[in-house]
XYZ file of C-alpha atoms in Angstrom:
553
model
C 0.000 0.000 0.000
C 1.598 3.216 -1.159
C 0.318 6.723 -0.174
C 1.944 9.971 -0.745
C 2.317 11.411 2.887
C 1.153 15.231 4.079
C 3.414 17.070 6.716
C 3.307 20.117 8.363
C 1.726 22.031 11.297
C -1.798 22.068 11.773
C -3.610 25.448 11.930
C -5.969 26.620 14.755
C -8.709 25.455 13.650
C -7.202 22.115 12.937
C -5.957 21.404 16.142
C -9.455 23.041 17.430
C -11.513 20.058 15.930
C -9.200 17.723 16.947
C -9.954 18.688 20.263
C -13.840 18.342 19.616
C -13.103 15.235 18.454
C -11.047 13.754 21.477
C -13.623 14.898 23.822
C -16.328 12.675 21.815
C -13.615 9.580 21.861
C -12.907 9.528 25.404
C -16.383 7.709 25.559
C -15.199 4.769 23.624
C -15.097 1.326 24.711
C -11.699 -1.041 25.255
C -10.465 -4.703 24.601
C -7.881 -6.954 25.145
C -4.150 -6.619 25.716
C -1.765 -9.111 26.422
C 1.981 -8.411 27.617
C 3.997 -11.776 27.871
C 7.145 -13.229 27.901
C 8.663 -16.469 26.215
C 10.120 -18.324 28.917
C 10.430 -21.320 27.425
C 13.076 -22.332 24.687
C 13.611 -19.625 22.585
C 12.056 -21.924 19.859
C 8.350 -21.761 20.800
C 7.633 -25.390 19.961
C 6.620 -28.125 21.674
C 4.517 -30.869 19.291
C 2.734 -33.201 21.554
C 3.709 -36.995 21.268
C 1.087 -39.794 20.271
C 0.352 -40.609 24.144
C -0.711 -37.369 23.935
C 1.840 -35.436 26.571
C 4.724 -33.122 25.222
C 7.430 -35.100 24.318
C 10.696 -34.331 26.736
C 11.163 -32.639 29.921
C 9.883 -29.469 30.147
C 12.476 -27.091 29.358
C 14.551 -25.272 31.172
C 12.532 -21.176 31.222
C 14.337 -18.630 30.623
C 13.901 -14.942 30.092
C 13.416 -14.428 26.404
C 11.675 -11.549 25.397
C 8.842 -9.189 25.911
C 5.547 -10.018 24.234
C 2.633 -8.000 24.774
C -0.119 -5.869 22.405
C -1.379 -2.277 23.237
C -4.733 -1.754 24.432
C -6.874 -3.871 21.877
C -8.058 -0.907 20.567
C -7.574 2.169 22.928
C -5.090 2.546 21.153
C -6.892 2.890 18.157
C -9.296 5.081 19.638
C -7.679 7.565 21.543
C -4.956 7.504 18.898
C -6.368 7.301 15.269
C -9.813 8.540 16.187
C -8.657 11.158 18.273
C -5.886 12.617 15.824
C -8.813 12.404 13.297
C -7.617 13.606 9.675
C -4.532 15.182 11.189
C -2.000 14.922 8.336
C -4.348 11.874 7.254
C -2.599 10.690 4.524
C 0.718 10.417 6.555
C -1.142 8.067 9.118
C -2.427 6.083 6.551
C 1.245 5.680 5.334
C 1.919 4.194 8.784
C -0.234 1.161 8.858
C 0.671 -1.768 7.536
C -2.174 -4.445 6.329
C -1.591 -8.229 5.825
C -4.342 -10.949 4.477
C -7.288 -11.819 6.807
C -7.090 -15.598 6.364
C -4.412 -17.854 4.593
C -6.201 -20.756 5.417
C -8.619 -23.371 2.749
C -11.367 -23.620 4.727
C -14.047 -20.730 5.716
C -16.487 -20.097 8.442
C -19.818 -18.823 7.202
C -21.026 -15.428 8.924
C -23.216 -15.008 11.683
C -27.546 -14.864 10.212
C -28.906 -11.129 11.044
C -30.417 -10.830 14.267
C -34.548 -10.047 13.650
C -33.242 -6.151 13.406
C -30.604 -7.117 10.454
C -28.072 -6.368 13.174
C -24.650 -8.549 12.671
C -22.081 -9.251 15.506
C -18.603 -8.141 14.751
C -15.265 -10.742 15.899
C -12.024 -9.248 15.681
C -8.866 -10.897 16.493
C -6.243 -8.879 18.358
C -2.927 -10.662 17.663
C 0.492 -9.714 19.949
C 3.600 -10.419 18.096
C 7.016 -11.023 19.837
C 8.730 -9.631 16.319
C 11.677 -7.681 16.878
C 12.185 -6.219 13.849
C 13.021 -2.313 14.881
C 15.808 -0.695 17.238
C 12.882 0.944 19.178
C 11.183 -2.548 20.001
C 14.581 -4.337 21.061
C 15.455 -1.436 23.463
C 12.049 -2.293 24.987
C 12.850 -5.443 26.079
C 14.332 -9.438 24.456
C 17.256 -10.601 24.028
C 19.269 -9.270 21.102
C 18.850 -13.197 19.613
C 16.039 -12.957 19.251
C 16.171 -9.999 16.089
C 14.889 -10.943 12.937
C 14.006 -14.013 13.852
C 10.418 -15.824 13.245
C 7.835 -14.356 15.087
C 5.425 -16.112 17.627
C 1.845 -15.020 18.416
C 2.165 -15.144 22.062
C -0.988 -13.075 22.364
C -4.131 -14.008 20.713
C -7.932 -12.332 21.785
C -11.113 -12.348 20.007
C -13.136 -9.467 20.649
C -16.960 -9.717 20.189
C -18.936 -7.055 19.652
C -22.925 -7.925 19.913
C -24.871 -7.352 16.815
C -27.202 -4.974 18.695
C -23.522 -2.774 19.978
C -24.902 -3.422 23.849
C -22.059 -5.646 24.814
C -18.444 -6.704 24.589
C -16.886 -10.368 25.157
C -12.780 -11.082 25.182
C -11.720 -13.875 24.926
C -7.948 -14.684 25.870
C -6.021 -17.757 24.540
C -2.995 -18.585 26.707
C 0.255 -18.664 23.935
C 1.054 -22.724 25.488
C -2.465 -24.169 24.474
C -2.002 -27.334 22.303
C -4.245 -27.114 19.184
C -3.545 -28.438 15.360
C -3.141 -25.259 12.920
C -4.397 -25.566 9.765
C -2.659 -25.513 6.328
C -1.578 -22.178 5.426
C -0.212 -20.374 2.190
C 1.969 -17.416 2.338
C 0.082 -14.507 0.360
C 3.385 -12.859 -0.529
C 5.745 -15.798 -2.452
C 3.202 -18.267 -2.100
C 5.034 -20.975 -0.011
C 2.033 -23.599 1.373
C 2.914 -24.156 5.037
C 1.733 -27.749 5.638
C -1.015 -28.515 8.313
C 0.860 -29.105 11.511
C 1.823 -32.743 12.433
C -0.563 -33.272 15.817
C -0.802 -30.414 17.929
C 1.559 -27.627 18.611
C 1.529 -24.324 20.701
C -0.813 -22.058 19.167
C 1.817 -19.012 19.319
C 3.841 -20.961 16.137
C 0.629 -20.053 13.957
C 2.032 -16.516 12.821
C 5.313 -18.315 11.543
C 2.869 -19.277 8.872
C 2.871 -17.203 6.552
C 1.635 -14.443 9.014
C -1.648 -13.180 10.734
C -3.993 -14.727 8.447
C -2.763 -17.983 9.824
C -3.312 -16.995 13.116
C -6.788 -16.212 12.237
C -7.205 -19.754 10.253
C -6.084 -21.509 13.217
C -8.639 -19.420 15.511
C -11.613 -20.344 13.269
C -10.822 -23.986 12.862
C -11.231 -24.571 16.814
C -13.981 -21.776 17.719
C -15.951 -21.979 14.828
C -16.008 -18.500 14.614
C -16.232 -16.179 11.989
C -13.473 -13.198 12.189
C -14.018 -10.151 10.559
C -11.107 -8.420 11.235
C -7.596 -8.465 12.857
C -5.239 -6.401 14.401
C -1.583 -7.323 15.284
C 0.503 -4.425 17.412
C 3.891 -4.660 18.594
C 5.178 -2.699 21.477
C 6.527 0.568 20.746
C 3.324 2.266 21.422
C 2.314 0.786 25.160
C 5.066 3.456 26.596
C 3.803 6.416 24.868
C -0.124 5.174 25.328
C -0.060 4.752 29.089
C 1.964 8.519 29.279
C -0.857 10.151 27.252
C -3.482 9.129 29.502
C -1.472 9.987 32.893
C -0.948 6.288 34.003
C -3.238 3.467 34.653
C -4.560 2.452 37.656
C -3.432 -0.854 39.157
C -3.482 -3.044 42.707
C -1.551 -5.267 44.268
C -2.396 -7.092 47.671
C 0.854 -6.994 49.045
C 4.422 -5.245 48.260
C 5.915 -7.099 45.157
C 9.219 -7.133 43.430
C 9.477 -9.554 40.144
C 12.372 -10.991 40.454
C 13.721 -14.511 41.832
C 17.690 -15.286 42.670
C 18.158 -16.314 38.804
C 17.110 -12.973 37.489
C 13.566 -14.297 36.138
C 10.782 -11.572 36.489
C 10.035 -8.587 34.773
C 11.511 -6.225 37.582
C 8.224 -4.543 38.726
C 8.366 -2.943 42.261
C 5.082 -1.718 43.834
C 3.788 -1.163 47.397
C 0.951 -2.946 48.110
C -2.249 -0.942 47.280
C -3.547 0.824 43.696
C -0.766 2.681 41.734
C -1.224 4.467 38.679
C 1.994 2.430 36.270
C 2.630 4.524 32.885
C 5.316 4.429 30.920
C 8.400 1.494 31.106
C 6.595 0.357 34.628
C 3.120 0.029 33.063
C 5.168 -2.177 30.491
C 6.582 -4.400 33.406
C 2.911 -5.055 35.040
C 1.663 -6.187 31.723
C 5.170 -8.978 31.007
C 5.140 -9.844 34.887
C 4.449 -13.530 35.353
C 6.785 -13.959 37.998
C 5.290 -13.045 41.448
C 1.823 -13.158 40.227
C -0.526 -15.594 41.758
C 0.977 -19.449 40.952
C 3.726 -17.183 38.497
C 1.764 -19.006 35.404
C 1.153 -17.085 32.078
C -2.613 -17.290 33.072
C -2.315 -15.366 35.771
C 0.147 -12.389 33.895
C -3.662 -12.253 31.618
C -5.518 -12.232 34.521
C -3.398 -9.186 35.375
C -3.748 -7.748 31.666
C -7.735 -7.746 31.989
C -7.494 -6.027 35.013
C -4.801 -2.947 33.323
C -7.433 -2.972 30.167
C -10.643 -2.484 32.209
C -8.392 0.267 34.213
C -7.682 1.733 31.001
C -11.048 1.961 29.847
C -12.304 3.774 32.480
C -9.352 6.173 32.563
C -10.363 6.532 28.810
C -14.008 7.894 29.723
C -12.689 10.208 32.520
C -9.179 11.216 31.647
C -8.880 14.958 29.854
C -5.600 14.786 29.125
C -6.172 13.123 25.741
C -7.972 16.877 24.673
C -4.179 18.305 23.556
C -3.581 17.951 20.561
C 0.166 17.503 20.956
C -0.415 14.345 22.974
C -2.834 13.165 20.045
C -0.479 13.877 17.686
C 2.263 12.125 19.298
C -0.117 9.071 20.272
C -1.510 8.433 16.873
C 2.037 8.672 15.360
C 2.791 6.004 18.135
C -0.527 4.005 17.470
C -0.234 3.593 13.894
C 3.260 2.411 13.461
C 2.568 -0.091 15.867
C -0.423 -1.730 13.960
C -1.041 -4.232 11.416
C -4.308 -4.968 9.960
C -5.991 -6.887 7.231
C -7.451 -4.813 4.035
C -10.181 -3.918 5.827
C -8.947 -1.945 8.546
C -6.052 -0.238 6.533
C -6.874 3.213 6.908
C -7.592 5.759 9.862
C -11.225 6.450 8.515
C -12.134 2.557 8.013
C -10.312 2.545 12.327
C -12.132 5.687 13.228
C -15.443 4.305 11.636
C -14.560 0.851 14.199
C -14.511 2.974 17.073
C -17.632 4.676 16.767
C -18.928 1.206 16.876
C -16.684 0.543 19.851
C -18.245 3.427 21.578
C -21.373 2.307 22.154
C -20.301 -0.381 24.657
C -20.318 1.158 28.349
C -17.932 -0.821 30.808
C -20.052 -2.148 32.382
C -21.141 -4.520 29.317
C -17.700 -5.609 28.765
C -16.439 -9.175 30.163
C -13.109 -10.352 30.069
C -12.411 -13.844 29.896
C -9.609 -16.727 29.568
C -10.206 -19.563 27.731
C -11.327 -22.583 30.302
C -7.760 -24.900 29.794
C -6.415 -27.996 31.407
C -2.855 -28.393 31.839
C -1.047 -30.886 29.587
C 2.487 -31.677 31.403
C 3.982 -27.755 30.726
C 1.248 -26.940 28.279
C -2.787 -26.585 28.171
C -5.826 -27.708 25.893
C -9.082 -26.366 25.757
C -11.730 -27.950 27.929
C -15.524 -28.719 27.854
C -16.000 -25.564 28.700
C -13.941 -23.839 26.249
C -16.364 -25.193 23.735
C -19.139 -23.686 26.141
C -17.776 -19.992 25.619
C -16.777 -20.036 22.038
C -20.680 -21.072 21.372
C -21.704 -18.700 23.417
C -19.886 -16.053 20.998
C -20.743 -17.700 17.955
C -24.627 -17.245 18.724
C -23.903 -14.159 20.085
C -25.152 -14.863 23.891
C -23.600 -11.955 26.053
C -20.886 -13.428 28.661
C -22.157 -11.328 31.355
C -25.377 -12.500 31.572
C -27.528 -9.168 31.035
C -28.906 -9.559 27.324
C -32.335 -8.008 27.033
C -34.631 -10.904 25.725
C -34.158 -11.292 22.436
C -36.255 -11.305 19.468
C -37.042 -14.625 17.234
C -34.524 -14.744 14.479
C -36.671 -13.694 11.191
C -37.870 -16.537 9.611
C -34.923 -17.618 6.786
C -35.490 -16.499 3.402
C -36.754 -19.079 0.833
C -34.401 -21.130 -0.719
C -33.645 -20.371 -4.236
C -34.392 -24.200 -4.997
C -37.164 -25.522 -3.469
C -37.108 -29.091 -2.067
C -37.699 -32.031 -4.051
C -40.964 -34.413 -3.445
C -39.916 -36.326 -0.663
C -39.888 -39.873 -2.287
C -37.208 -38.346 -4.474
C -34.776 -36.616 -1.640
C -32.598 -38.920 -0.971
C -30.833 -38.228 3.093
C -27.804 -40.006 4.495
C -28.281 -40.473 8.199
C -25.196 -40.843 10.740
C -25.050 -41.619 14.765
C -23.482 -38.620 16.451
C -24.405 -39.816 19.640
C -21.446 -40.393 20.954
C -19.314 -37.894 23.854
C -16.434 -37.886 26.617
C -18.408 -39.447 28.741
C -21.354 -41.852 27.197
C -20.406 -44.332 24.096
C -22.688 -43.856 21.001
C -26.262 -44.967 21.474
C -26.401 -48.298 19.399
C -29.052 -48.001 16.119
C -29.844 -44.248 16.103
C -28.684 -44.095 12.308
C -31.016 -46.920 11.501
C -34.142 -46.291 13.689
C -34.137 -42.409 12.511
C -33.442 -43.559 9.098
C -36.526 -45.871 9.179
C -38.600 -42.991 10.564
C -37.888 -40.433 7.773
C -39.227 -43.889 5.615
C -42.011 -44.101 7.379
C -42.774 -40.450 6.929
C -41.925 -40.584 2.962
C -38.083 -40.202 2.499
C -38.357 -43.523 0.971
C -34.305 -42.391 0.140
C -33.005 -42.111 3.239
C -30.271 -44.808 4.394
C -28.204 -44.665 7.142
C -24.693 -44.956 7.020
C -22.629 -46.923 9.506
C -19.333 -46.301 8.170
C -18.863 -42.586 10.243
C -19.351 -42.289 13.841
C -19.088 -38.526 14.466
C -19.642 -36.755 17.293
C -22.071 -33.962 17.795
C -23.719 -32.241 20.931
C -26.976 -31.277 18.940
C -28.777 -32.739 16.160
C -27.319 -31.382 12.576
C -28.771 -31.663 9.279
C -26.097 -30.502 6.577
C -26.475 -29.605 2.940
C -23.250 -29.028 0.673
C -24.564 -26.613 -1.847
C -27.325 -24.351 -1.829
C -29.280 -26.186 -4.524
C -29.630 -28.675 -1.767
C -30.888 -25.904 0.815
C -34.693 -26.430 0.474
C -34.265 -30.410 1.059
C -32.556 -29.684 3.708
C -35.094 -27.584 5.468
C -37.500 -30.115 4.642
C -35.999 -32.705 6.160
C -35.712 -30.628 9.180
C -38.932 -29.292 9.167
C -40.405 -32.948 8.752
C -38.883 -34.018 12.165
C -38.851 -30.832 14.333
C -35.739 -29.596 13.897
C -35.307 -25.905 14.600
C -34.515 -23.782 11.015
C -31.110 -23.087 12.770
C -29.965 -26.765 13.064
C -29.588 -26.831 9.259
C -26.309 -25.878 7.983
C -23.929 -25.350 5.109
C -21.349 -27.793 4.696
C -18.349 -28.502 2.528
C -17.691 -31.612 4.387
C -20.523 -33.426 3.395
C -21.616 -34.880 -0.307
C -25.424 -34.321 -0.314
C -27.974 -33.774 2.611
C -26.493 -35.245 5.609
C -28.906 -35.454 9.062
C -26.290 -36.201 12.135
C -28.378 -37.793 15.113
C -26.623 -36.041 18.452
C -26.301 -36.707 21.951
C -29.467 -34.361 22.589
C -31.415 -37.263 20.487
C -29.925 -40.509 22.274
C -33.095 -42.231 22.260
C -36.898 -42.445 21.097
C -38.583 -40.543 17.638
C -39.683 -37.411 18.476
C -36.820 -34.647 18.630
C -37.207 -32.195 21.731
C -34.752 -29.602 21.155
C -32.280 -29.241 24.267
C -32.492 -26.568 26.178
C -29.742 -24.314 26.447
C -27.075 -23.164 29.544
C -26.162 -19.885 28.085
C -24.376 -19.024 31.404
C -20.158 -18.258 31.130
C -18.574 -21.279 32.437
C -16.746 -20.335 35.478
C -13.752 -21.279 34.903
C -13.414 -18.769 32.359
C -12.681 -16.026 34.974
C -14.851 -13.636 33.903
C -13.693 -9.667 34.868
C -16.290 -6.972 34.560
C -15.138 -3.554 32.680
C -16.500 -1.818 35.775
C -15.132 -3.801 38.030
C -12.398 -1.491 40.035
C -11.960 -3.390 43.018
C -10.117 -6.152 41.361
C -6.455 -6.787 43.135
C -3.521 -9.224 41.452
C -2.616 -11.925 44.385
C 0.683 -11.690 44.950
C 2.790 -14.983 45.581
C 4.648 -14.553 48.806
C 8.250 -15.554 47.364
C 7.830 -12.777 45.791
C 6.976 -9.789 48.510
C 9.659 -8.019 50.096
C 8.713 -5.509 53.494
């Protein structure tokens, strides 16, 4: 992307409007940001052997380098939005953009809510790249330069379709998952699925973002719109502009053992506004936090970002438009975004629909995990949250009650006579804890006979596994047999989807059907599983535990 730039000093009336328009963005809303540091290796990896633990001893950690990513997108609005059309073009010159996705298979987005409203999933990436003089000064070892970067911050951020509410959704950089074929956009080099599962931070070695986003919508399910990937340059500058951030500690903590380990942080017990290189050490401290585990350095992140919010909305600072200036020259040399977001008027148009979102309608979360040996894997309840997102089910509880989703438009093709639609049926039955229910495939196959499908077979050969009953389709001439399939056995309209990974119209009998002929759709916990951790953006009495080898007096 090439732009000529504009310099030169703003008149009055420029710097007057910027002004205006600082005092309107100190409203907006905040996400995620995640400040961590590589302790392991230095290499990032650690595949997972066929018995399913990592394969060695768990290495020996080590101060590596500083990963973290500005406010998920205070940054973005109290810098771009805030700085406005100040020397626009030159800003614009600043970002860089990368593709969205790099991987072969798609996620379908999110049906209009009855209002035509869509929700809105962007994916806030943290790179440990150091790739800049500015960046190494900040912190990592001088190894480390030029070398392949790791995603060791990942959140989804998840605006509601009706702009009431925010989710975030952390994913610790150690959790296990497979990431998904990938081609490099730039020299086209195919990066091969990984071989069993790996540390999700190796996903941005793949060719970039868009393989971080790939990997994200392979396990959630999710559809991302957008991403943005910051380094650290900007947190310094960010955290001066607004006079510090608020944070608490409930006892007096230093970050550092007898090996040198920790991130050197030294507060008093108590709240202390941190700005600057110190606001940069609470967000890499691991070390002295809690059980000294990169969940609870997040834990500690949420709690700076809702801090940061609120300073947003109260903090008048951010009215000069010298500290704009400076901040939006800071924000958007720190960013990278896909084609969508390349510009400060397509970032300034994002936070007016930031805005909306009051604190106290934000949740902050961490994805539920289970350790595996050094590492972690999603849980049960991982799968809990990310559905919650994906039908867009606010995390803190407090949606107003929704409207029925408008009835689906027609299908282009209407269904064939039913004697002529022919319907593979599967068992799906099975979960962790029950084995499949023998003869589901057959007895539902027999009943879809009974009713007229005088095509429908079931197939014995594939045993998948799904919570809810599915009926799939795998192009949209096949739509309207679909929905008549569904509609014959009572199968909610939103049961039916769109599948590549199916041949023709596919029904998948699921644990919610285990037994008997009449389907009774399940009904549904839409409550945040609590071992998510979720942090209210109001919250303000929130206080990091500190671990007593770590206190001094």
């Amino acid at each position: 992307m090439t732009r000529s730039g504009v310099q030169g000093e703003d008149t009055q009336e420029e710097a007057a409007a910027a002004s205006e328009r600082a005092e309107s963005v100190r409203g907006d809303g905040d996400n995620g940001v995640e400040a961590t540091v590589d302790d392991a290796d230095g290499t990032g990896s650690n595949t997972e052997s066929a018995g399913g633990k990592p394969e060695g001893p768990r290495p020996r950690r080590r101060r590596r380098a500083l990963r973290w990513t500005a406010v998920l997108l205070a940054v973005v609005l109290a810098g771009t939005a805030g700085a406005g059309y100040l020397y626009y073009e030159h800003l614009n010159d600043n970002i860089k953009q990368d593709a969205l996705n790099l991987g072969d298979s798609k996620v379908a987005a999110p049906t209009p809510n009855a209002a035509g409203q869509t929700p809105l999933n962007i994916l806030v990436i943290g790179s440990d790249a150091r790739d800049s003089e500015e960046n190494q000064q900040l912190g990592g070892a001088r190894e480390t330069f030029g070398s392949t970067p790791l995603a060791d911050v990942q959140m989804l951020v998840h605006l509601s379709a009706d702009r009431s509410n925010m989710s975030v959704v952390s994913m610790p950089r150690d959790t296990l998952l497979e990431i998904p074929k990938c081609t490099d956009p730039d020299d086209g080099e195919v990066h091969p699925a990984s071989q069993g599962r790996v540390m999700t931070n190796q996903s941005l070695g793949h060719g970039g973002p868009g393989c971080t986003v790939a990997t994200w919508q392979e396990l959630t399910g999710i559809h991302i719109d957008h991403f943005v990937m910051v380094d650290f340059a900007g947190v310094v500058s960010m955290a001066d502009a607004v006079g510090g951030v608020p944070v608490c500690v409930d006892a007096n903590i230093h970050s550092r053992d007898s090996q040198g380990h920790g991130s050197g942080l030294k507060l008093a017990e108590g709240t202390h506004p941190v700005k600057g290189e110190q606001a940069l050490q609470w967000l890499r401290t691991r070390y002295g936090f809690e059980d000294g585990s990169d969940l609870a350095r997040a834990k500690a992140q949420h709690m700076y970002l809702n801090s940061m919010v609120r300073v947003l909305r109260e903090n008048a600072t951010l009215s000069s438009p010298n500290q704009l200036r400076r901040l939006a020259e800071e924000a958007t040399a720190a960013l990278t975004v896909d084609p969508g977001l390349d510009s400060v008027k397509k970032l300034y148009d994002l936070s007016n629909e930031l805005r909306m979102v009051k604190p106290e309608r934000i949740t902050m979360t961490t994805m539920p995990n289970r350790y595996v040996g050094a590492r972690v894997e999603p849980t049960e309840d991982a799968e809990q949250l990310f559905r919650l997102v994906r039908e867009d089910i606010a995390l803190d509880g407090k949606d107003a009650k929704k409207k029925p989703d408008a009835e689906p438009e027609p299908p282009a093709d209407p269904a064939a006579p039913d004697d002529e639609l022919a319907v593979q049926v599967r068992n799906g039955t099975r979960t962790d804890e029950l084995g499949t229910a023998p003869g589901r495939a057959n007895a539902i196959a027999g009943l879809l006979v009974e009713r007229g499908f005088t095509k429908a077979v079931a197939d014995p050969s594939v045993l998948p596994s799904e919570d809810r009953t599915v009926i799939r389709y795998p192009s949209a001439d096949l739509e309207g047999d679909a929905r008549r399939v569904a509609k014959s056995l009572g199968v909610p309209a939103s049961s039916v989807k769109r599948s590549t990974d199916v041949s023709g119209v596919t029904l998948v009998v699921g644990a919610d059907w285990r037994e008997g002929t009449a389907y009774r759709a399940p009904r549904s916990d839409d409550s945040t599983p609590e071992s998510a951790e979720a942090l209210n953006g109001a919250d303000d009495s929130a206080c990091m535990h500190v671990n007593p080898g770590f206190t001094w007096s």
